[in-house]
Amino acid sequence: VYHVLILFSIIYPGPCVPQNVSASVSCSSNIASVIWGSSQGAELYTVTASSANGLSANCTSTSTSCDLLTLTCGQSYTITVKAKGSNCSSGNSAPVQVQAVPCTPNNVLPTVDCATNALVVSWTPGAGGQYYTATLQDSNGLSTTCQSTGSQCNVTGLRCGQLYHVNVTASDDLCSSPPSPTVNTNSVPCAASFIRAVLDCQLGTATVSWQYGAGAQGYAVSALAPVNNRASCTSNSSITHCELSNLQCGNEYTVNVQNLGYTCNASAQMTGSLITGPCVPQHLTAQYSPSTALLSWDVTKGGANFTAEAVSLEGLTVTCETSNTHCTFPDLGCGQIYNVSVTAHNSVCRDTVTSDPIKTEPCPPQNVKASLNCATHSATVSWEPSQLAVGYVAFLEGRNGHSTSCRTNHTYCSLFDLTCGTVYYVRVRAIGEVFNSSDSIGVNMTSG
């Protein structure tokens, strides 16, 4: 009797290779979502992503989709899906390609061109970036951009006095990177406006004022004259005026206000000039001849017109206006001491110089009287004193041709040896320090 054992073996085929694999990357999260068709006999699916330089990411799923969470930015990945059954695994699916989101650029550096108020933004490119966008937002929230396929781009026409917030993103055909960390930079400050200068004639200083320019951290004011004379002053950002000192007389200064920024400055020039007062006339001299004085002085820098004035101790005043360097005082009163000054004028100020006083000649003596002494054939002549006289001379002139005189420091003198019976004409002259008076009114006297 034979016993026959018959064995039965059931063979289960492995799962099929997944088909219809597709993948897409979320630009906001850099997560790749992979989907595929269901494979008969599959209990689990494994998704593998690998890059050319050895980076990889994977995920597993019991359904027909899976998210790859750890993609590295800027990398291109090849993705395959493998199905796993209870005993066997399928082969890899046909590969598909995905591109991770570009990497964020770094080392962003904004540089302001002070001359043109343009901004050059540079950066280190991020992997996967095909082009780059720099975004600038100013203090008012207004934005502008520039783009480049390289590592820098230029923005022109910046608004003055603004703080710009700058970031850069990298982009490819599908996605853009997160923006780089924001870097701040300041544009050129706005130039000062409504510049004016007010001169203090007494102190010889000028106060310069202006209207605030946005973005200024301080101000530097300069005044330059044609002969390279320079004056300057500074102020901080909260003070929009400063005082120029050491200004020279007789000059026209060009005034410039420079707004000092963080990296750049902005200059503005005052309309017109700062005109200083005239210089003091030099070498004033007075030449006097009876009743007339001639004043002269050097050419005076900045002096457009001159006023010469002579004022006596008694308040008598004589003036002369001229644009020349000399002036004449006619008809000065006798017996006076005149204080003389010359004032130089221009459109803003005046300056005065004085000379030594002018002493005019004495006035002719007044109230001349002559008394005769017949017994001695002599006469005594008297008169009132003349201001500024240092002496007197009395003259007697006889009709017979006999003449005599006497000199004295007093207001009288005696004359002797007169000719009898002769009519004498008597006059007196006052002697001055330089010039003498004209003769007094004469009186007649007859000798005994």
Short mmCIF file of C-alpha atoms in Angstrom, two decimals:
data_model
loop_
_atom_site.label_atom_id
_atom_site.label_comp_id
_atom_site.label_asym_id
_atom_site.label_seq_id
_atom_site.Cartn_x
_atom_site.Cartn_y
_atom_site.Cartn_z
CA VAL A 1 0.00 0.00 0.00
CA TYR A 2 1.44 3.25 -1.00
CA HIS A 3 0.76 6.55 0.78
CA VAL A 4 1.00 9.56 -1.50
CA LEU A 5 1.53 13.10 0.08
CA ILE A 6 0.61 15.92 -2.21
CA LEU A 7 1.80 19.45 -1.14
CA PHE A 8 0.08 22.61 -2.35
CA SER A 9 1.93 26.04 -2.46
CA ILE A 10 0.08 29.32 -2.95
CA ILE A 11 2.25 32.01 -4.52
CA TYR A 12 1.26 35.68 -3.95
CA PRO A 13 2.67 38.09 -6.53
CA GLY A 14 4.41 41.32 -5.23
CA PRO A 15 2.70 44.74 -5.51
CA CYS A 16 2.86 46.53 -8.77
CA VAL A 17 5.14 49.48 -9.39
CA PRO A 18 3.26 52.72 -8.59
CA GLN A 19 2.14 54.60 -11.64
CA ASN A 20 1.14 58.16 -12.44
CA VAL A 21 3.50 59.68 -9.92
CA SER A 22 3.42 63.50 -9.71
CA ALA A 23 4.92 65.99 -7.30
CA SER A 24 4.63 69.72 -6.59
CA VAL A 25 6.34 72.06 -4.16
CA SER A 26 4.51 74.60 -1.99
CA CYS A 27 6.24 77.95 -2.45
CA SER A 28 5.21 79.13 1.02
CA SER A 29 6.39 76.05 2.96
CA ASN A 30 8.98 74.34 0.71
CA ILE A 31 7.05 71.06 1.22
CA ALA A 32 6.77 68.67 -1.74
CA SER A 33 3.42 66.89 -2.06
CA VAL A 34 3.70 63.57 -3.95
CA ILE A 35 0.70 61.60 -5.30
CA TRP A 36 0.44 58.39 -7.32
CA GLY A 37 -1.99 55.74 -8.47
CA SER A 38 -2.88 52.83 -6.18
CA SER A 39 -0.86 49.62 -6.62
CA GLN A 40 -2.61 46.26 -6.15
CA GLY A 41 -1.18 44.39 -3.21
CA ALA A 42 0.49 47.41 -1.72
CA GLU A 43 0.23 47.87 2.01
CA LEU A 44 2.71 50.74 2.34
CA TYR A 45 4.40 53.20 0.06
CA THR A 46 7.83 54.74 0.48
CA VAL A 47 8.69 58.03 -1.25
CA THR A 48 12.34 58.93 -1.69
CA ALA A 49 13.75 62.27 -2.93
CA SER A 50 17.46 62.60 -3.71
CA SER A 51 19.59 65.44 -5.06
CA ALA A 52 22.64 65.36 -7.25
CA ASN A 53 24.92 66.27 -4.34
CA GLY A 54 23.65 63.51 -2.06
CA LEU A 55 20.92 65.22 -0.12
CA SER A 56 17.80 63.14 0.47
CA ALA A 57 14.36 63.25 2.01
CA ASN A 58 11.68 60.56 2.37
CA CYS A 59 8.25 59.83 3.69
CA THR A 60 5.95 56.77 3.98
CA SER A 61 2.21 56.46 3.55
CA THR A 62 -0.52 53.82 3.45
CA SER A 63 -2.48 56.02 1.08
CA THR A 64 -1.55 57.37 -2.32
CA SER A 65 -0.01 60.66 -1.21
CA CYS A 66 2.82 61.80 0.97
CA ASP A 67 4.53 65.09 1.93
CA LEU A 68 8.30 65.55 1.89
CA LEU A 69 8.97 68.00 4.73
CA THR A 70 12.75 68.33 4.79
CA LEU A 71 13.73 69.52 1.35
CA THR A 72 16.82 71.72 1.29
CA CYS A 73 16.27 75.08 -0.41
CA GLY A 74 17.65 75.60 -3.87
CA GLN A 75 18.08 71.89 -4.63
CA SER A 76 16.67 69.87 -7.53
CA TYR A 77 15.31 66.49 -6.39
CA THR A 78 14.53 63.22 -8.20
CA ILE A 79 11.50 61.52 -6.61
CA THR A 80 10.54 57.84 -6.84
CA VAL A 81 7.78 55.84 -5.14
CA LYS A 82 8.06 52.17 -4.09
CA ALA A 83 5.13 49.97 -3.03
CA LYS A 84 5.55 47.37 -0.26
CA GLY A 85 3.35 44.33 0.17
CA SER A 86 3.20 41.73 2.93
CA ASN A 87 6.22 39.89 1.62
CA CYS A 88 7.67 41.87 -1.24
CA SER A 89 8.28 45.36 -2.52
CA SER A 90 7.85 46.69 -5.99
CA GLY A 91 10.50 48.38 -7.98
CA ASN A 92 10.83 52.17 -8.06
CA SER A 93 8.36 54.18 -10.00
CA ALA A 94 9.37 56.28 -12.95
CA PRO A 95 11.24 59.28 -11.48
CA VAL A 96 9.82 62.80 -11.41
CA GLN A 97 11.71 66.04 -10.79
CA VAL A 98 10.90 68.85 -8.35
CA GLN A 99 12.74 72.04 -7.55
CA ALA A 100 12.87 73.23 -3.95
CA VAL A 101 12.18 76.88 -3.18
CA PRO A 102 15.28 79.08 -3.86
CA CYS A 103 17.46 79.88 -0.86
CA THR A 104 17.21 83.34 0.69
CA PRO A 105 20.06 85.67 -0.38
CA ASN A 106 22.37 86.78 2.42
CA ASN A 107 24.94 89.49 3.10
CA VAL A 108 22.57 92.16 1.80
CA LEU A 109 24.39 95.49 1.62
CA PRO A 110 22.69 98.75 0.55
CA THR A 111 25.08 101.55 -0.49
CA VAL A 112 23.89 105.11 -1.19
CA ASP A 113 25.53 107.09 -4.01
CA CYS A 114 25.64 110.54 -2.40
CA ALA A 115 26.12 112.37 -5.70
CA THR A 116 23.05 110.91 -7.42
CA ASN A 117 20.94 109.86 -4.42
CA ALA A 118 20.73 106.38 -5.94
CA LEU A 119 20.99 103.12 -4.01
CA VAL A 120 23.10 100.11 -5.00
CA VAL A 121 21.90 96.92 -3.31
CA SER A 122 24.28 93.95 -3.35
CA TRP A 123 23.95 90.42 -1.94
CA THR A 124 25.34 86.91 -1.97
CA PRO A 125 23.13 84.87 -4.33
CA GLY A 126 21.03 82.05 -2.88
CA ALA A 127 21.10 78.55 -4.39
CA GLY A 128 18.36 77.97 -6.91
CA GLY A 129 17.79 81.64 -7.57
CA GLN A 130 17.40 82.60 -11.21
CA TYR A 131 16.69 86.28 -10.57
CA TYR A 132 16.53 88.55 -7.54
CA THR A 133 14.23 91.31 -6.37
CA ALA A 134 15.34 94.01 -3.93
CA THR A 135 12.47 95.78 -2.18
CA LEU A 136 12.88 99.20 -0.57
CA GLN A 137 10.25 100.67 1.75
CA ASP A 138 10.63 104.29 2.89
CA SER A 139 9.61 106.00 6.12
CA ASN A 140 6.13 106.66 4.71
CA GLY A 141 5.50 103.05 3.72
CA LEU A 142 6.01 103.62 -0.01
CA SER A 143 7.86 100.78 -1.75
CA THR A 144 10.01 100.47 -4.83
CA THR A 145 11.89 97.52 -6.30
CA CYS A 146 14.73 96.62 -8.61
CA GLN A 147 15.56 93.25 -10.20
CA SER A 148 18.71 91.53 -11.38
CA THR A 149 19.95 88.12 -12.47
CA GLY A 150 23.27 88.88 -10.79
CA SER A 151 24.31 89.95 -7.31
CA GLN A 152 23.29 93.63 -7.30
CA CYS A 153 20.79 96.13 -8.66
CA ASN A 154 20.34 99.90 -8.63
CA VAL A 155 17.43 102.06 -7.50
CA THR A 156 17.43 105.67 -8.69
CA GLY A 157 15.28 108.61 -7.69
CA LEU A 158 15.30 108.00 -3.95
CA ARG A 159 13.37 110.52 -1.92
CA CYS A 160 15.59 112.69 0.24
CA GLY A 161 15.54 112.41 4.01
CA GLN A 162 14.10 108.89 4.13
CA LEU A 163 15.00 105.78 6.14
CA TYR A 164 14.75 102.84 3.73
CA HIS A 165 14.11 99.24 4.83
CA VAL A 166 15.76 96.88 2.33
CA ASN A 167 15.34 93.14 1.74
CA VAL A 168 16.06 90.78 -1.17
CA THR A 169 14.25 87.66 -2.42
CA ALA A 170 15.47 85.01 -4.86
CA SER A 171 13.07 83.57 -7.45
CA ASP A 172 12.87 80.87 -10.08
CA ASP A 173 10.10 80.18 -12.57
CA LEU A 174 7.79 78.88 -9.84
CA CYS A 175 8.67 80.21 -6.42
CA SER A 176 10.39 82.94 -4.48
CA SER A 177 12.47 82.60 -1.36
CA PRO A 178 11.55 84.17 1.95
CA PRO A 179 12.89 87.74 2.10
CA SER A 180 16.31 88.35 3.56
CA PRO A 181 16.60 90.00 6.98
CA THR A 182 15.76 93.70 6.62
CA VAL A 183 18.69 96.11 6.46
CA ASN A 184 18.12 99.84 7.01
CA THR A 185 19.84 102.68 5.18
CA ASN A 186 19.36 106.44 4.96
CA SER A 187 19.03 108.40 1.76
CA VAL A 188 20.67 111.79 1.21
CA PRO A 189 19.16 114.37 3.61
CA CYS A 190 16.91 117.02 2.15
CA ALA A 191 18.65 120.34 1.52
CA ALA A 192 17.93 123.35 3.71
CA SER A 193 15.57 125.98 2.34
CA PHE A 194 14.59 129.60 3.01
CA ILE A 195 18.15 130.49 4.00
CA ARG A 196 18.61 134.04 5.24
CA ALA A 197 21.38 135.96 7.00
CA VAL A 198 20.94 138.96 9.30
CA LEU A 199 23.98 141.10 10.05
CA ASP A 200 24.64 142.70 13.43
CA CYS A 201 26.44 145.90 12.47
CA GLN A 202 27.67 146.57 16.00
CA LEU A 203 29.17 143.13 16.63
CA GLY A 204 30.20 142.35 13.07
CA THR A 205 28.47 138.96 13.26
CA ALA A 206 25.65 137.44 11.22
CA THR A 207 22.88 135.07 12.27
CA VAL A 208 22.09 132.55 9.53
CA SER A 209 18.74 130.75 9.71
CA TRP A 210 17.04 128.17 7.49
CA GLN A 211 14.15 125.74 7.29
CA TYR A 212 14.67 122.17 8.51
CA GLY A 213 15.67 119.57 5.92
CA ALA A 214 14.42 116.01 6.58
CA GLY A 215 17.15 113.53 7.46
CA ALA A 216 19.64 116.10 8.75
CA GLN A 217 21.63 115.08 11.83
CA GLY A 218 23.36 118.45 12.04
CA TYR A 219 24.24 121.52 10.03
CA ALA A 220 27.48 123.17 8.90
CA VAL A 221 27.26 126.76 7.66
CA SER A 222 30.05 128.42 5.72
CA ALA A 223 30.48 131.91 4.32
CA LEU A 224 33.12 132.52 1.66
CA ALA A 225 34.32 135.87 0.36
CA PRO A 226 36.09 136.35 -3.01
CA VAL A 227 39.49 136.85 -1.39
CA ASN A 228 39.25 133.47 0.37
CA ASN A 229 38.13 134.88 3.68
CA ARG A 230 36.01 132.19 5.31
CA ALA A 231 33.72 132.04 8.33
CA SER A 232 31.77 129.05 9.61
CA CYS A 233 29.47 127.79 12.35
CA THR A 234 27.63 124.56 13.18
CA SER A 235 24.45 123.44 14.92
CA ASN A 236 22.72 120.20 15.81
CA SER A 237 19.63 118.81 14.11
CA SER A 238 17.17 120.57 16.43
CA ILE A 239 18.56 124.09 15.92
CA THR A 240 18.12 125.74 12.54
CA HIS A 241 20.30 128.80 13.05
CA CYS A 242 23.86 129.66 14.00
CA GLU A 243 26.09 132.72 14.26
CA LEU A 244 28.94 133.57 11.93
CA SER A 245 31.75 135.54 13.55
CA ASN A 246 35.09 136.91 12.36
CA LEU A 247 33.46 138.44 9.30
CA GLN A 248 35.62 141.00 7.53
CA CYS A 249 34.36 144.47 6.71
CA GLY A 250 33.60 145.45 3.14
CA ASN A 251 32.98 141.93 1.85
CA GLU A 252 30.24 140.03 0.06
CA TYR A 253 29.99 136.47 1.34
CA THR A 254 28.43 133.48 -0.39
CA VAL A 255 26.54 131.57 2.32
CA ASN A 256 26.13 127.80 2.12
CA VAL A 257 24.21 125.52 4.51
CA GLN A 258 25.22 121.86 4.50
CA ASN A 259 22.79 119.34 5.97
CA LEU A 260 24.81 116.53 7.53
CA GLY A 261 23.30 113.06 7.14
CA TYR A 262 24.34 109.61 8.35
CA THR A 263 26.38 108.86 5.24
CA CYS A 264 25.73 111.77 2.88
CA ASN A 265 25.40 115.53 3.06
CA ALA A 266 23.21 117.96 1.13
CA SER A 267 24.17 121.56 0.36
CA ALA A 268 22.09 124.64 -0.38
CA GLN A 269 23.24 128.17 -1.15
CA MET A 270 21.53 131.32 0.06
CA THR A 271 20.02 133.49 -2.64
CA GLY A 272 22.04 136.68 -2.90
CA SER A 273 25.03 137.57 -0.73
CA LEU A 274 25.76 138.41 2.86
CA ILE A 275 27.09 141.97 2.67
CA THR A 276 29.13 143.16 5.63
CA GLY A 277 29.46 146.76 6.76
CA PRO A 278 32.02 149.09 5.20
CA CYS A 279 35.49 149.31 6.64
CA VAL A 280 36.45 152.32 8.74
CA PRO A 281 37.88 155.09 6.52
CA GLN A 282 41.63 155.26 7.02
CA HIS A 283 44.11 158.15 7.08
CA LEU A 284 41.51 160.85 7.57
CA THR A 285 43.19 164.26 7.25
CA ALA A 286 41.82 167.78 7.54
CA GLN A 287 43.49 170.72 5.81
CA TYR A 288 42.28 174.11 6.96
CA SER A 289 42.56 177.59 5.55
CA PRO A 290 40.48 180.44 6.92
CA SER A 291 36.78 179.54 6.93
CA THR A 292 37.29 176.44 4.76
CA ALA A 293 38.33 172.86 5.59
CA LEU A 294 39.18 170.08 3.13
CA LEU A 295 38.81 166.51 4.42
CA SER A 296 40.33 163.54 2.62
CA TRP A 297 40.66 159.81 3.33
CA ASP A 298 41.74 156.58 1.69
CA VAL A 299 39.56 154.50 -0.61
CA THR A 300 37.39 152.49 1.79
CA LYS A 301 36.48 148.88 1.08
CA GLY A 302 32.72 148.43 1.05
CA GLY A 303 31.98 152.14 1.38
CA ALA A 304 29.45 153.26 -1.20
CA ASN A 305 28.81 156.73 0.22
CA PHE A 306 30.30 158.95 2.89
CA THR A 307 29.00 161.59 5.27
CA ALA A 308 31.53 164.06 6.63
CA GLU A 309 30.45 166.12 9.61
CA ALA A 310 31.96 168.96 11.60
CA VAL A 311 30.31 169.83 14.92
CA SER A 312 31.52 172.73 17.07
CA LEU A 313 31.52 172.78 20.84
CA GLU A 314 28.65 175.22 20.60
CA GLY A 315 26.62 172.84 18.47
CA LEU A 316 27.22 174.40 15.07
CA THR A 317 27.05 171.61 12.49
CA VAL A 318 28.26 171.39 8.91
CA THR A 319 27.81 168.26 6.79
CA CYS A 320 28.92 167.04 3.39
CA GLU A 321 27.67 164.00 1.44
CA THR A 322 29.87 162.40 -1.20
CA SER A 323 30.74 159.16 -2.97
CA ASN A 324 34.34 160.33 -3.37
CA THR A 325 37.19 160.31 -0.87
CA HIS A 326 37.20 164.01 -0.07
CA CYS A 327 34.81 166.66 1.13
CA THR A 328 34.89 170.45 1.61
CA PHE A 329 33.45 172.44 4.51
CA PRO A 330 33.04 176.09 3.45
CA ASP A 331 32.05 178.96 5.71
CA LEU A 332 33.19 177.52 9.01
CA GLY A 333 32.64 179.93 11.85
CA CYS A 334 35.57 181.83 13.31
CA GLY A 335 36.74 181.11 16.83
CA GLN A 336 35.35 177.58 16.84
CA ILE A 337 36.69 174.12 17.63
CA TYR A 338 35.08 171.58 15.32
CA ASN A 339 35.07 167.85 15.97
CA VAL A 340 35.32 166.15 12.59
CA SER A 341 34.11 162.68 11.58
CA VAL A 342 33.60 160.70 8.39
CA THR A 343 31.04 157.91 8.19
CA ALA A 344 31.17 155.25 5.48
CA HIS A 345 27.80 153.82 4.39
CA ASN A 346 26.63 150.84 2.38
CA SER A 347 23.26 149.15 2.04
CA VAL A 348 23.43 147.49 5.46
CA CYS A 349 25.73 149.32 7.88
CA ARG A 350 27.85 152.37 8.56
CA ASP A 351 31.20 152.93 10.23
CA THR A 352 32.71 156.16 11.52
CA VAL A 353 36.19 157.57 12.05
CA THR A 354 37.16 160.86 13.70
CA SER A 355 40.14 163.16 13.20
CA ASP A 356 41.86 165.72 15.39
CA PRO A 357 39.63 168.76 15.97
CA ILE A 358 39.82 171.70 13.60
CA LYS A 359 40.53 175.06 15.23
CA THR A 360 39.40 177.96 13.09
CA GLU A 361 41.01 181.39 13.14
CA PRO A 362 39.95 183.82 15.88
CA CYS A 363 37.12 186.21 15.16
CA PRO A 364 38.00 189.89 14.59
CA PRO A 365 38.10 191.75 17.90
CA GLN A 366 34.90 193.59 18.76
CA ASN A 367 34.18 196.93 20.47
CA VAL A 368 37.50 198.52 19.63
CA LYS A 369 37.99 201.77 21.54
CA ALA A 370 40.83 204.28 21.47
CA SER A 371 41.47 206.93 24.13
CA LEU A 372 43.98 209.79 23.70
CA ASN A 373 46.36 211.27 26.22
CA CYS A 374 47.19 214.70 24.80
CA ALA A 375 49.83 215.45 27.36
CA THR A 376 51.93 212.43 26.51
CA HIS A 377 51.02 212.17 22.84
CA SER A 378 49.99 208.58 23.50
CA ALA A 379 46.85 206.50 23.05
CA THR A 380 45.40 203.41 24.70
CA VAL A 381 43.44 200.98 22.52
CA SER A 382 41.11 198.33 24.05
CA TRP A 383 38.75 195.62 22.74
CA GLU A 384 36.79 192.58 23.74
CA PRO A 385 38.58 189.19 23.78
CA SER A 386 38.38 186.88 20.76
CA GLN A 387 37.94 183.12 21.25
CA LEU A 388 41.10 181.10 20.38
CA ALA A 389 43.27 184.23 20.16
CA VAL A 390 46.81 183.83 21.51
CA GLY A 391 47.62 187.53 21.08
CA TYR A 392 46.59 190.77 19.44
CA VAL A 393 48.10 193.52 17.27
CA ALA A 394 46.67 197.05 17.30
CA PHE A 395 47.42 199.23 14.25
CA LEU A 396 47.27 203.02 14.03
CA GLU A 397 47.54 204.53 10.55
CA GLY A 398 47.77 208.35 10.32
CA ARG A 399 46.51 210.33 7.38
CA ASN A 400 49.90 211.99 7.27
CA GLY A 401 51.48 208.61 6.59
CA HIS A 402 52.67 207.99 10.12
CA SER A 403 51.86 204.49 11.28
CA THR A 404 52.53 202.53 14.46
CA SER A 405 51.40 199.32 16.14
CA CYS A 406 51.57 197.41 19.38
CA ARG A 407 51.40 193.69 20.17
CA THR A 408 50.00 192.25 23.37
CA ASN A 409 48.53 189.20 25.04
CA HIS A 410 45.95 191.39 26.74
CA THR A 411 42.89 193.15 25.45
CA TYR A 412 44.51 196.56 25.44
CA CYS A 413 47.78 198.19 24.57
CA SER A 414 49.33 201.71 24.48
CA LEU A 415 50.97 203.50 21.58
CA PHE A 416 53.35 206.45 21.94
CA ASP A 417 54.93 209.27 19.94
CA LEU A 418 51.82 210.12 18.05
CA THR A 419 52.00 213.10 15.67
CA CYS A 420 50.04 216.09 16.80
CA GLY A 421 46.97 217.09 14.90
CA THR A 422 46.83 213.87 12.92
CA VAL A 423 43.73 211.72 12.44
CA TYR A 424 44.56 208.07 13.08
CA TYR A 425 42.62 205.08 11.81
CA VAL A 426 42.66 202.36 14.53
CA ARG A 427 42.10 198.63 13.91
CA VAL A 428 42.92 195.44 15.85
CA ARG A 429 43.81 191.95 14.61
CA ALA A 430 43.57 188.75 16.72
CA ILE A 431 46.51 186.35 16.44
CA GLY A 432 45.65 182.63 16.25
CA GLU A 433 47.70 179.45 16.66
CA VAL A 434 47.95 179.07 12.88
CA PHE A 435 45.78 181.68 11.23
CA ASN A 436 44.97 185.24 12.26
CA SER A 437 41.63 186.94 12.22
CA SER A 438 40.66 189.59 9.76
CA ASP A 439 40.94 193.12 11.09
CA SER A 440 38.36 194.60 13.36
CA ILE A 441 36.08 197.40 12.34
CA GLY A 442 38.24 200.53 12.41
CA VAL A 443 37.70 203.63 14.50
CA ASN A 444 39.11 207.14 13.99
CA MET A 445 41.07 209.05 16.57
CA THR A 446 42.55 212.59 16.37
CA SER A 447 45.75 213.32 18.29
CA GLY A 448 46.12 216.56 20.24
#
